[in-house]
Amino acid sequence: MLAGLGPLGPRGPEDGPPALVIPGFLATDRTTMDLRRALARVGWRSHPWLLGLNLGAKADTLDLLGNRLSELEDDRRVLLVGWSLGGMFARQLAHRFPGKVRAVVTLGSPFSGDLKTNTNVCEYYERIAGHDVYEPPFPHIMDKPPVPTLALWSRRDGIVAPSAARGRDHERDKAVEIDTYHTGFAVHRPVLSQVVNEIRIFLSEAEGRPPALQPIMVAGSLSRR
């Protein structure tokens, strides 16, 4: 809870490549604060989604996220990092705006398999979001987004089935196992170091060279810049 305190604005070098972090179901930008700090520490200019509490898919969710992309892009496309449901949004956003998205990274996101059974919170989600998981208020595309896509998953997730977050070969470009529980993807600091390192490795492989990052050299394990 204390880690979520502080300004919600962008973090990291002002000239760092842009990254947009999308929180999971019933989470906010406060919840992803440490994740954004971890990205900032290695050189990303990490941004919050600024849409408040994630209460599920709404008719204007992708339009509002598309506006965020337009605000963030310069001559560089935006890295999308989505935790849980946020990763589902990131995949759909990349389908809609592929020219604005550098890559999609999902953290414990249930994008594969039967949406009714691949998590243990489906009934809870439908009650709060107000729609069937197979009938969101915007078109849902199950195929892999037309951009490089990395899926980080855990066999001890506890909320999302490992196979759902790992996906099949045709549904993502690479899948990497991370040893954590579901909320650990966003709040457990040792895991965050693994996450940002796997992103660096993946982009190096996908783009043929490491991303141009200037790490922030500060005392402490995670920067608050």
mmCIF file of N, CA and C in Angstrom, residues 7 17 47 52 55 71 74 76 78 89 91 103 106-107 110 121 128 139 142 146 168 173 178 184-185 190 225:
data_model
loop_
_atom_site.group_PDB
_atom_site.id
_atom_site.type_symbol
_atom_site.label_atom_id
_atom_site.label_comp_id
_atom_site.label_asym_id
_atom_site.label_seq_id
_atom_site.Cartn_x
_atom_site.Cartn_y
_atom_site.Cartn_z
ATOM 1 N N PRO A 7 3.270 10.788 -6.724
ATOM 2 C CA PRO A 7 2.637 11.330 -7.932
ATOM 3 C C PRO A 7 2.330 10.232 -8.943
ATOM 4 N N PRO A 17 12.217 5.737 -24.058
ATOM 5 C CA PRO A 17 11.143 5.226 -24.920
ATOM 6 C C PRO A 17 9.854 5.038 -24.114
ATOM 7 N N HIS A 47 4.292 5.258 -18.195
ATOM 8 C CA HIS A 47 3.095 6.085 -18.016
ATOM 9 C C HIS A 47 1.946 5.270 -17.431
ATOM 10 N N GLY A 52 -8.555 5.390 -13.839
ATOM 11 C CA GLY A 52 -9.131 5.039 -12.552
ATOM 12 C C GLY A 52 -9.134 3.546 -12.275
ATOM 13 N N LEU A 55 -12.762 -1.580 -13.777
ATOM 14 C CA LEU A 55 -13.983 -2.316 -13.452
ATOM 15 C C LEU A 55 -14.432 -3.221 -14.588
ATOM 16 N N GLU A 71 -1.450 10.445 -27.111
ATOM 17 C CA GLU A 71 -0.774 11.409 -26.247
ATOM 18 C C GLU A 71 0.687 11.051 -26.016
ATOM 19 N N ASP A 74 5.640 9.616 -29.958
ATOM 20 C CA ASP A 74 6.337 10.694 -30.661
ATOM 21 C C ASP A 74 6.755 10.078 -31.988
ATOM 22 N N ARG A 76 8.350 7.381 -31.852
ATOM 23 C CA ARG A 76 8.533 6.009 -31.399
ATOM 24 C C ARG A 76 7.201 5.414 -30.978
ATOM 25 N N VAL A 78 4.718 2.841 -28.827
ATOM 26 C CA VAL A 78 4.593 2.682 -27.374
ATOM 27 C C VAL A 78 4.615 1.205 -26.983
ATOM 28 N N PHE A 89 -6.643 -6.032 -22.439
ATOM 29 C CA PHE A 89 -6.881 -4.740 -23.088
ATOM 30 C C PHE A 89 -5.722 -4.388 -24.016
ATOM 31 N N ARG A 91 -3.735 -6.334 -25.687
ATOM 32 C CA ARG A 91 -3.796 -7.124 -26.923
ATOM 33 C C ARG A 91 -4.836 -6.548 -27.884
ATOM 34 N N ALA A 103 5.266 -3.187 -28.926
ATOM 35 C CA ALA A 103 5.135 -4.589 -28.533
ATOM 36 C C ALA A 103 4.113 -4.663 -27.411
ATOM 37 N N THR A 106 2.209 -9.212 -21.693
ATOM 38 C CA THR A 106 1.122 -9.559 -20.781
ATOM 39 C C THR A 106 1.692 -10.232 -19.538
ATOM 40 N N LEU A 107 1.163 -9.861 -18.393
ATOM 41 C CA LEU A 107 1.608 -10.395 -17.104
ATOM 42 C C LEU A 107 0.449 -11.152 -16.466
ATOM 43 N N PRO A 110 -5.199 -13.912 -18.911
ATOM 44 C CA PRO A 110 -5.877 -15.122 -19.388
ATOM 45 C C PRO A 110 -6.403 -14.988 -20.813
ATOM 46 N N VAL A 121 -12.246 -16.283 -11.286
ATOM 47 C CA VAL A 121 -13.003 -15.081 -10.926
ATOM 48 C C VAL A 121 -13.989 -14.675 -12.014
ATOM 49 N N ILE A 128 -19.563 -7.700 -11.790
ATOM 50 C CA ILE A 128 -19.113 -6.316 -11.632
ATOM 51 C C ILE A 128 -19.073 -5.574 -12.966
ATOM 52 N N PRO A 139 -15.566 -5.204 -30.027
ATOM 53 C CA PRO A 139 -15.129 -6.432 -30.683
ATOM 54 C C PRO A 139 -13.898 -7.018 -30.008
ATOM 55 N N MET A 142 -9.441 -12.846 -30.773
ATOM 56 C CA MET A 142 -8.662 -13.837 -30.031
ATOM 57 C C MET A 142 -7.267 -14.052 -30.624
ATOM 58 N N PRO A 146 -0.877 -8.072 -34.198
ATOM 59 C CA PRO A 146 0.103 -7.967 -35.287
ATOM 60 C C PRO A 146 1.356 -7.195 -34.885
ATOM 61 N N ARG A 168 -0.827 -20.464 -26.574
ATOM 62 C CA ARG A 168 -0.294 -21.415 -27.561
ATOM 63 C C ARG A 168 0.662 -20.694 -28.494
ATOM 64 N N ASP A 173 4.314 -14.554 -29.455
ATOM 65 C CA ASP A 173 5.626 -14.829 -30.046
ATOM 66 C C ASP A 173 6.559 -15.548 -29.081
ATOM 67 N N ILE A 178 7.521 -17.100 -14.976
ATOM 68 C CA ILE A 178 8.007 -16.314 -13.850
ATOM 69 C C ILE A 178 7.465 -16.966 -12.575
ATOM 70 N N GLY A 184 1.868 -10.812 -7.599
ATOM 71 C CA GLY A 184 3.312 -10.576 -7.589
ATOM 72 C C GLY A 184 3.836 -9.953 -8.864
ATOM 73 N N PHE A 185 3.133 -10.156 -9.986
ATOM 74 C CA PHE A 185 3.565 -9.565 -11.251
ATOM 75 C C PHE A 185 3.619 -8.040 -11.165
ATOM 76 N N PRO A 190 11.323 -8.360 -6.291
ATOM 77 C CA PRO A 190 12.240 -9.251 -7.010
ATOM 78 C C PRO A 190 11.686 -9.716 -8.362
ATOM 79 N N ARG A 225 11.815 8.188 -9.293
ATOM 80 C CA ARG A 225 11.790 9.317 -10.234
ATOM 81 C C ARG A 225 10.601 9.221 -11.150
#
